[in-house]
mmCIF file of N, CA and C in Angstrom:
data_model
loop_
_atom_site.group_PDB
_atom_site.id
_atom_site.type_symbol
_atom_site.label_atom_id
_atom_site.label_comp_id
_atom_site.label_asym_id
_atom_site.label_seq_id
_atom_site.Cartn_x
_atom_site.Cartn_y
_atom_site.Cartn_z
ATOM 1 N N MET O 1 -17.737 0.674 -5.693
ATOM 2 C CA MET O 1 -17.559 1.235 -4.375
ATOM 3 C C MET O 1 -16.507 0.302 -3.689
ATOM 4 N N TRP O 2 -15.697 0.855 -2.883
ATOM 5 C CA TRP O 2 -14.688 0.172 -2.141
ATOM 6 C C TRP O 2 -15.149 -0.029 -0.624
ATOM 7 N N ASN O 3 -15.668 -1.153 -0.425
ATOM 8 C CA ASN O 3 -16.003 -1.462 1.094
ATOM 9 C C ASN O 3 -14.777 -2.101 1.699
ATOM 10 N N GLN O 4 -14.786 -2.250 3.006
ATOM 11 C CA GLN O 4 -13.703 -2.788 3.701
ATOM 12 C C GLN O 4 -13.164 -4.093 3.225
ATOM 13 N N GLU O 5 -14.212 -5.019 3.041
ATOM 14 C CA GLU O 5 -13.741 -6.415 2.530
ATOM 15 C C GLU O 5 -13.034 -6.334 1.228
ATOM 16 N N LYS O 6 -13.539 -5.629 0.294
ATOM 17 C CA LYS O 6 -12.974 -5.521 -1.114
ATOM 18 C C LYS O 6 -11.632 -4.825 -0.962
ATOM 19 N N THR O 7 -11.522 -3.819 -0.179
ATOM 20 C CA THR O 7 -10.212 -3.147 -0.026
ATOM 21 C C THR O 7 -9.186 -4.119 0.532
ATOM 22 N N LEU O 8 -9.541 -4.927 1.552
ATOM 23 C CA LEU O 8 -8.502 -5.842 2.081
ATOM 24 C C LEU O 8 -8.210 -6.933 1.060
ATOM 25 N N SER O 9 -9.141 -7.323 0.312
ATOM 26 C CA SER O 9 -8.674 -8.349 -0.594
ATOM 27 C C SER O 9 -7.742 -7.751 -1.712
ATOM 28 N N PHE O 10 -8.024 -6.325 -1.985
ATOM 29 C CA PHE O 10 -7.049 -5.688 -2.939
ATOM 30 C C PHE O 10 -5.757 -5.597 -2.257
ATOM 31 N N ILE O 11 -5.696 -5.285 -1.050
ATOM 32 C CA ILE O 11 -4.395 -5.209 -0.383
ATOM 33 C C ILE O 11 -3.624 -6.529 -0.332
ATOM 34 N N GLU O 12 -4.334 -7.651 -0.245
ATOM 35 C CA GLU O 12 -3.637 -8.938 -0.400
ATOM 36 C C GLU O 12 -3.085 -9.138 -1.778
ATOM 37 N N ASP O 13 -3.850 -8.818 -2.792
ATOM 38 C CA ASP O 13 -3.277 -8.983 -4.147
ATOM 39 C C ASP O 13 -2.222 -8.056 -4.330
ATOM 40 N N PHE O 14 -2.295 -6.811 -3.877
ATOM 41 C CA PHE O 14 -1.250 -5.875 -4.047
ATOM 42 C C PHE O 14 0.001 -6.379 -3.349
ATOM 43 N N HIS O 15 -0.191 -6.961 -2.080
ATOM 44 C CA HIS O 15 1.077 -7.506 -1.442
ATOM 45 C C HIS O 15 1.772 -8.575 -2.245
ATOM 46 N N SER O 16 0.962 -9.298 -3.066
ATOM 47 C CA SER O 16 1.504 -10.501 -3.832
ATOM 48 C C SER O 16 2.332 -9.887 -5.158
ATOM 49 N N LEU O 17 2.348 -8.651 -5.315
ATOM 50 C CA LEU O 17 3.000 -7.939 -6.388
ATOM 51 C C LEU O 17 4.173 -6.926 -6.005
ATOM 52 N N PRO O 18 5.282 -7.579 -5.418
ATOM 53 C CA PRO O 18 6.328 -6.701 -4.929
ATOM 54 C C PRO O 18 6.873 -5.613 -5.923
ATOM 55 N N CYS O 19 6.703 -5.835 -7.154
ATOM 56 C CA CYS O 19 7.135 -4.852 -8.223
ATOM 57 C C CYS O 19 6.452 -3.510 -7.928
ATOM 58 N N LEU O 20 5.188 -3.482 -7.264
ATOM 59 C CA LEU O 20 4.587 -2.287 -7.119
ATOM 60 C C LEU O 20 4.834 -1.522 -5.764
ATOM 61 N N TRP O 21 5.544 -2.225 -4.823
ATOM 62 C CA TRP O 21 5.828 -1.579 -3.485
ATOM 63 C C TRP O 21 7.161 -1.888 -2.959
ATOM 64 N N ASP O 22 7.950 -2.899 -3.422
ATOM 65 C CA ASP O 22 9.261 -3.257 -2.753
ATOM 66 C C ASP O 22 10.391 -2.682 -3.583
ATOM 67 N N VAL O 23 11.073 -1.537 -3.120
ATOM 68 C CA VAL O 23 12.048 -0.948 -3.929
ATOM 69 C C VAL O 23 13.300 -1.784 -4.051
ATOM 70 N N GLN O 24 13.320 -2.833 -3.294
ATOM 71 C CA GLN O 24 14.531 -3.754 -3.406
ATOM 72 C C GLN O 24 14.335 -4.878 -4.378
ATOM 73 N N CYS O 25 12.983 -4.956 -4.852
ATOM 74 C CA CYS O 25 12.674 -5.937 -5.880
ATOM 75 C C CYS O 25 13.263 -5.628 -7.253
ATOM 76 N N VAL O 26 13.855 -6.676 -7.910
ATOM 77 C CA VAL O 26 14.470 -6.587 -9.100
ATOM 78 C C VAL O 26 13.564 -5.870 -10.096
ATOM 79 N N ASP O 27 12.244 -6.123 -10.117
ATOM 80 C CA ASP O 27 11.398 -5.621 -11.226
ATOM 81 C C ASP O 27 10.703 -4.300 -10.626
ATOM 82 N N TYR O 28 11.182 -3.675 -9.559
ATOM 83 C CA TYR O 28 10.523 -2.424 -9.133
ATOM 84 C C TYR O 28 10.699 -1.267 -10.195
ATOM 85 N N LYS O 29 11.735 -1.262 -10.857
ATOM 86 C CA LYS O 29 11.957 -0.156 -11.840
ATOM 87 C C LYS O 29 11.565 -0.645 -13.240
ATOM 88 N N ASN O 30 11.108 -1.761 -13.331
ATOM 89 C CA ASN O 30 10.631 -2.273 -14.720
ATOM 90 C C ASN O 30 9.264 -1.721 -15.029
ATOM 91 N N ARG O 31 9.106 -0.769 -15.806
ATOM 92 C CA ARG O 31 7.642 -0.324 -15.981
ATOM 93 C C ARG O 31 6.731 -1.207 -16.586
ATOM 94 N N GLN O 32 7.120 -2.083 -17.381
ATOM 95 C CA GLN O 32 6.218 -3.014 -18.198
ATOM 96 C C GLN O 32 5.724 -3.900 -17.038
ATOM 97 N N LYS O 33 6.527 -4.441 -16.122
ATOM 98 C CA LYS O 33 6.041 -5.316 -15.068
ATOM 99 C C LYS O 33 5.007 -4.459 -14.256
ATOM 100 N N LYS O 34 5.172 -3.234 -13.873
ATOM 101 C CA LYS O 34 4.123 -2.515 -13.112
ATOM 102 C C LYS O 34 2.921 -2.383 -13.982
ATOM 103 N N VAL O 35 2.932 -2.032 -15.191
ATOM 104 C CA VAL O 35 1.792 -1.949 -16.064
ATOM 105 C C VAL O 35 1.031 -3.394 -16.085
ATOM 106 N N ASP O 36 1.877 -4.390 -16.240
ATOM 107 C CA ASP O 36 1.249 -5.686 -16.235
ATOM 108 C C ASP O 36 0.466 -6.035 -14.788
ATOM 109 N N ALA O 37 1.129 -5.683 -13.812
ATOM 110 C CA ALA O 37 0.597 -5.976 -12.410
ATOM 111 C C ALA O 37 -0.740 -5.029 -12.225
ATOM 112 N N HIS O 38 -0.595 -3.853 -12.703
ATOM 113 C CA HIS O 38 -1.887 -3.001 -12.489
ATOM 114 C C HIS O 38 -2.921 -3.473 -13.523
ATOM 115 N N ASP O 39 -2.675 -4.035 -14.616
ATOM 116 C CA ASP O 39 -3.524 -4.563 -15.509
ATOM 117 C C ASP O 39 -4.238 -5.868 -14.875
ATOM 118 N N MET O 40 -3.502 -6.595 -14.186
ATOM 119 C CA MET O 40 -3.872 -7.788 -13.559
ATOM 120 C C MET O 40 -5.049 -7.375 -12.385
ATOM 121 N N LEU O 41 -4.604 -6.484 -11.567
ATOM 122 C CA LEU O 41 -5.450 -5.821 -10.569
ATOM 123 C C LEU O 41 -6.762 -5.344 -11.197
ATOM 124 N N ALA O 42 -6.581 -4.585 -12.299
ATOM 125 C CA ALA O 42 -7.807 -3.856 -13.012
ATOM 126 C C ALA O 42 -8.777 -4.876 -13.534
ATOM 127 N N LYS O 43 -8.181 -5.992 -13.993
ATOM 128 C CA LYS O 43 -9.102 -7.069 -14.643
ATOM 129 C C LYS O 43 -9.728 -7.863 -13.411
ATOM 130 N N LYS O 44 -8.982 -8.162 -12.336
ATOM 131 C CA LYS O 44 -9.654 -8.783 -11.185
ATOM 132 C C LYS O 44 -10.812 -7.989 -10.517
ATOM 133 N N TYR O 45 -10.534 -6.603 -10.428
ATOM 134 C CA TYR O 45 -11.465 -5.802 -9.709
ATOM 135 C C TYR O 45 -12.406 -5.078 -10.606
ATOM 136 N N LYS O 46 -12.421 -5.403 -11.860
ATOM 137 C CA LYS O 46 -13.184 -4.668 -12.827
ATOM 138 C C LYS O 46 -13.100 -3.103 -12.765
ATOM 139 N N ILE O 47 -11.855 -2.746 -12.780
ATOM 140 C CA ILE O 47 -11.552 -1.282 -12.731
ATOM 141 C C ILE O 47 -10.661 -0.959 -13.878
ATOM 142 N N SER O 48 -10.379 0.271 -14.133
ATOM 143 C CA SER O 48 -9.409 0.609 -15.136
ATOM 144 C C SER O 48 -7.883 0.435 -14.502
ATOM 145 N N ALA O 49 -6.896 0.297 -15.409
ATOM 146 C CA ALA O 49 -5.628 0.279 -14.913
ATOM 147 C C ALA O 49 -5.218 1.489 -14.152
ATOM 148 N N SER O 50 -5.650 2.650 -14.673
ATOM 149 C CA SER O 50 -5.355 3.833 -13.992
ATOM 150 C C SER O 50 -5.969 4.012 -12.764
ATOM 151 N N ASP O 51 -7.228 3.418 -12.608
ATOM 152 C CA ASP O 51 -7.864 3.347 -11.168
ATOM 153 C C ASP O 51 -7.126 2.443 -10.210
ATOM 154 N N SER O 52 -6.521 1.349 -10.772
ATOM 155 C CA SER O 52 -5.696 0.499 -10.048
ATOM 156 C C SER O 52 -4.564 1.323 -9.439
ATOM 157 N N GLU O 53 -3.841 1.987 -10.224
ATOM 158 C CA GLU O 53 -2.817 2.905 -9.925
ATOM 159 C C GLU O 53 -3.086 3.969 -8.754
ATOM 160 N N LYS O 54 -4.179 4.519 -9.051
ATOM 161 C CA LYS O 54 -4.794 5.515 -7.938
ATOM 162 C C LYS O 54 -4.989 4.687 -6.634
ATOM 163 N N LYS O 55 -5.636 3.627 -6.676
ATOM 164 C CA LYS O 55 -5.882 2.807 -5.519
ATOM 165 C C LYS O 55 -4.667 2.457 -4.771
ATOM 166 N N VAL O 56 -3.676 2.000 -5.484
ATOM 167 C CA VAL O 56 -2.492 1.698 -4.821
ATOM 168 C C VAL O 56 -1.796 2.924 -4.196
ATOM 169 N N GLN O 57 -1.817 3.974 -4.827
ATOM 170 C CA GLN O 57 -1.274 5.253 -4.320
ATOM 171 C C GLN O 57 -1.931 5.734 -3.163
ATOM 172 N N ALA O 58 -3.325 5.685 -3.266
ATOM 173 C CA ALA O 58 -4.141 6.074 -2.080
ATOM 174 C C ALA O 58 -3.765 5.282 -0.803
ATOM 175 N N LEU O 59 -3.693 4.010 -1.109
ATOM 176 C CA LEU O 59 -3.464 3.110 0.091
ATOM 177 C C LEU O 59 -2.054 3.388 0.673
ATOM 178 N N LYS O 60 -1.121 3.604 -0.146
ATOM 179 C CA LYS O 60 0.230 3.844 0.311
ATOM 180 C C LYS O 60 0.365 5.333 1.099
ATOM 181 N N ASN O 61 -0.410 6.157 0.585
ATOM 182 C CA ASN O 61 -0.387 7.531 1.233
ATOM 183 C C ASN O 61 -1.150 7.432 2.625
ATOM 184 N N GLN O 62 -2.279 6.778 2.648
ATOM 185 C CA GLN O 62 -2.985 6.597 3.860
ATOM 186 C C GLN O 62 -2.094 5.828 4.944
ATOM 187 N N PHE O 63 -1.426 4.803 4.375
ATOM 188 C CA PHE O 63 -0.541 4.131 5.334
ATOM 189 C C PHE O 63 0.621 5.120 5.824
ATOM 190 N N ARG O 64 1.167 5.809 5.064
ATOM 191 C CA ARG O 64 2.277 6.670 5.452
ATOM 192 C C ARG O 64 1.739 7.742 6.422
ATOM 193 N N ARG O 65 0.496 8.261 6.296
ATOM 194 C CA ARG O 65 0.027 9.211 7.181
ATOM 195 C C ARG O 65 -0.244 8.574 8.529
ATOM 196 N N GLU O 66 -0.896 7.423 8.475
ATOM 197 C CA GLU O 66 -1.114 6.728 9.778
ATOM 198 C C GLU O 66 0.147 6.311 10.506
ATOM 199 N N HIS O 67 1.163 5.886 9.841
ATOM 200 C CA HIS O 67 2.312 5.418 10.343
ATOM 201 C C HIS O 67 3.163 6.605 11.000
ATOM 202 N N LYS O 68 3.108 7.747 10.252
ATOM 203 C CA LYS O 68 3.741 9.059 10.858
ATOM 204 C C LYS O 68 2.986 9.498 12.058
ATOM 205 N N LYS O 69 1.695 9.380 12.005
ATOM 206 C CA LYS O 69 0.963 9.722 13.278
ATOM 207 C C LYS O 69 1.520 8.927 14.557
ATOM 208 N N LEU O 70 1.652 7.658 14.313
ATOM 209 C CA LEU O 70 1.936 6.661 15.245
ATOM 210 C C LEU O 70 3.442 7.065 15.674
ATOM 211 N N LEU O 71 4.344 7.245 14.789
ATOM 212 C CA LEU O 71 5.847 7.720 15.163
ATOM 213 C C LEU O 71 5.765 9.009 15.875
ATOM 214 N N ASP O 72 4.996 9.949 15.526
ATOM 215 C CA ASP O 72 4.970 11.339 16.013
ATOM 216 C C ASP O 72 4.535 11.075 17.508
ATOM 217 N N SER O 73 3.575 10.243 17.765
ATOM 218 C CA SER O 73 3.090 10.044 19.105
ATOM 219 C C SER O 73 4.083 9.329 20.094
ATOM 220 N N GLU O 74 4.723 8.491 19.521
ATOM 221 C CA GLU O 74 5.834 7.883 20.232
ATOM 222 C C GLU O 74 7.019 8.642 20.550
ATOM 223 N N ARG O 75 7.429 9.614 19.570
ATOM 224 C CA ARG O 75 8.495 10.551 19.756
ATOM 225 C C ARG O 75 8.266 11.612 20.881
ATOM 226 N N SER O 76 6.925 11.957 20.855
ATOM 227 C CA SER O 76 6.591 13.024 21.741
ATOM 228 C C SER O 76 6.464 12.517 23.308
ATOM 229 N N GLY O 77 6.614 11.235 23.424
ATOM 230 C CA GLY O 77 6.552 10.740 24.824
ATOM 231 C C GLY O 77 5.138 10.449 25.317
ATOM 232 N N ALA O 78 4.086 10.767 24.501
ATOM 233 C CA ALA O 78 2.837 10.548 24.944
ATOM 234 C C ALA O 78 2.540 9.047 24.866
ATOM 235 N N SER O 79 1.526 8.682 25.494
ATOM 236 C CA SER O 79 1.184 7.166 25.386
ATOM 237 C C SER O 79 0.973 6.807 23.917
ATOM 238 N N PRO O 80 1.464 5.632 23.431
ATOM 239 C CA PRO O 80 1.367 5.275 22.221
ATOM 240 C C PRO O 80 -0.039 5.408 21.538
ATOM 241 N N LYS O 81 -0.160 6.091 20.475
ATOM 242 C CA LYS O 81 -1.536 6.216 19.861
ATOM 243 C C LYS O 81 -1.821 4.840 19.267
ATOM 244 N N GLN O 82 -3.109 4.461 19.257
ATOM 245 C CA GLN O 82 -3.649 3.338 18.512
ATOM 246 C C GLN O 82 -4.266 3.745 17.225
ATOM 247 N N VAL O 83 -3.788 2.985 16.138
ATOM 248 C CA VAL O 83 -4.172 3.408 14.890
ATOM 249 C C VAL O 83 -5.604 2.821 14.638
ATOM 250 N N ASN O 84 -6.472 3.641 14.130
ATOM 251 C CA ASN O 84 -7.905 3.400 13.993
ATOM 252 C C ASN O 84 -8.308 2.856 12.607
ATOM 253 N N TRP O 85 -7.340 3.148 11.685
ATOM 254 C CA TRP O 85 -7.550 2.793 10.155
ATOM 255 C C TRP O 85 -7.575 1.324 10.114
ATOM 256 N N PHE O 86 -8.612 0.629 9.466
ATOM 257 C CA PHE O 86 -8.643 -0.761 9.385
ATOM 258 C C PHE O 86 -7.504 -1.341 8.576
ATOM 259 N N GLY O 87 -6.916 -0.660 7.546
ATOM 260 C CA GLY O 87 -5.991 -1.178 6.663
ATOM 261 C C GLY O 87 -4.565 -1.060 7.152
ATOM 262 N N TYR O 88 -4.242 -0.331 8.303
ATOM 263 C CA TYR O 88 -2.762 -0.227 8.658
ATOM 264 C C TYR O 88 -2.147 -1.446 8.839
ATOM 265 N N GLU O 89 -2.612 -2.369 9.704
ATOM 266 C CA GLU O 89 -1.890 -3.620 9.966
ATOM 267 C C GLU O 89 -1.703 -4.505 8.717
ATOM 268 N N TRP O 90 -2.721 -4.449 7.762
ATOM 269 C CA TRP O 90 -2.657 -5.173 6.571
ATOM 270 C C TRP O 90 -1.492 -4.617 5.617
ATOM 271 N N LEU O 91 -1.146 -3.272 5.843
ATOM 272 C CA LEU O 91 -0.144 -2.677 4.915
ATOM 273 C C LEU O 91 1.266 -2.581 5.613
ATOM 274 N N LEU O 92 1.436 -3.272 6.728
ATOM 275 C CA LEU O 92 2.734 -3.054 7.370
ATOM 276 C C LEU O 92 3.908 -3.673 6.532
ATOM 277 N N PHE O 93 3.428 -4.571 5.664
ATOM 278 C CA PHE O 93 4.515 -5.043 4.641
ATOM 279 C C PHE O 93 5.304 -3.988 3.954
ATOM 280 N N LEU O 94 4.575 -2.917 3.765
ATOM 281 C CA LEU O 94 5.098 -1.781 3.086
ATOM 282 C C LEU O 94 6.458 -1.120 3.820
ATOM 283 N N LEU O 95 6.515 -1.327 5.026
ATOM 284 C CA LEU O 95 7.722 -0.924 5.778
ATOM 285 C C LEU O 95 8.888 -1.595 5.296
ATOM 286 N N GLN O 96 8.895 -2.802 4.936
ATOM 287 C CA GLN O 96 10.077 -3.642 4.519
ATOM 288 C C GLN O 96 10.467 -3.025 3.102
ATOM 289 N N GLY O 97 9.598 -2.490 2.273
ATOM 290 C CA GLY O 97 9.746 -2.075 0.984
ATOM 291 C C GLY O 97 10.424 -0.583 0.825
ATOM 292 N N TYR O 98 10.351 0.123 1.998
ATOM 293 C CA TYR O 98 10.946 1.482 1.948
ATOM 294 C C TYR O 98 12.335 1.537 2.253
ATOM 295 N N VAL O 99 13.066 2.440 1.644
ATOM 296 C CA VAL O 99 14.399 2.709 1.952
ATOM 297 C C VAL O 99 14.445 4.195 2.565
ATOM 298 N N SER O 100 15.120 4.240 3.716
ATOM 299 C CA SER O 100 15.176 5.481 4.353
ATOM 300 C C SER O 100 16.014 6.360 3.509
ATOM 301 N N ARG O 101 15.649 7.673 3.415
ATOM 302 C CA ARG O 101 16.534 8.619 2.643
ATOM 303 C C ARG O 101 17.347 9.409 3.530
ATOM 304 N N GLY O 102 17.199 9.158 4.812
ATOM 305 C CA GLY O 102 18.099 9.906 5.922
ATOM 306 C C GLY O 102 17.346 11.221 6.135
ATOM 307 N N SER O 103 18.108 12.196 6.866
ATOM 308 C CA SER O 103 17.407 13.429 7.272
ATOM 309 C C SER O 103 18.145 14.526 6.642
#
């Protein structure tokens, strides 16, 4: 079961593995490095490598949703919305790993 403390610990370890999140990292497209990173996370958290991949993807998706809500509220001119999800600030490092695709 993923409680808040365990999730934040997972996020810290995830942050230490830029091959999983930083598109500008040399190893970002290296599949073997990603497999090794997920294996390391899986071993530490006693989960399968596929569960590690799913957890990383779920965290990225939740962060994107929360960030989009924040940006939408700023664009609408409404008072800035406060993000309630506990992991948002911990995952702000993901913004430096994104490359804008334009509109």
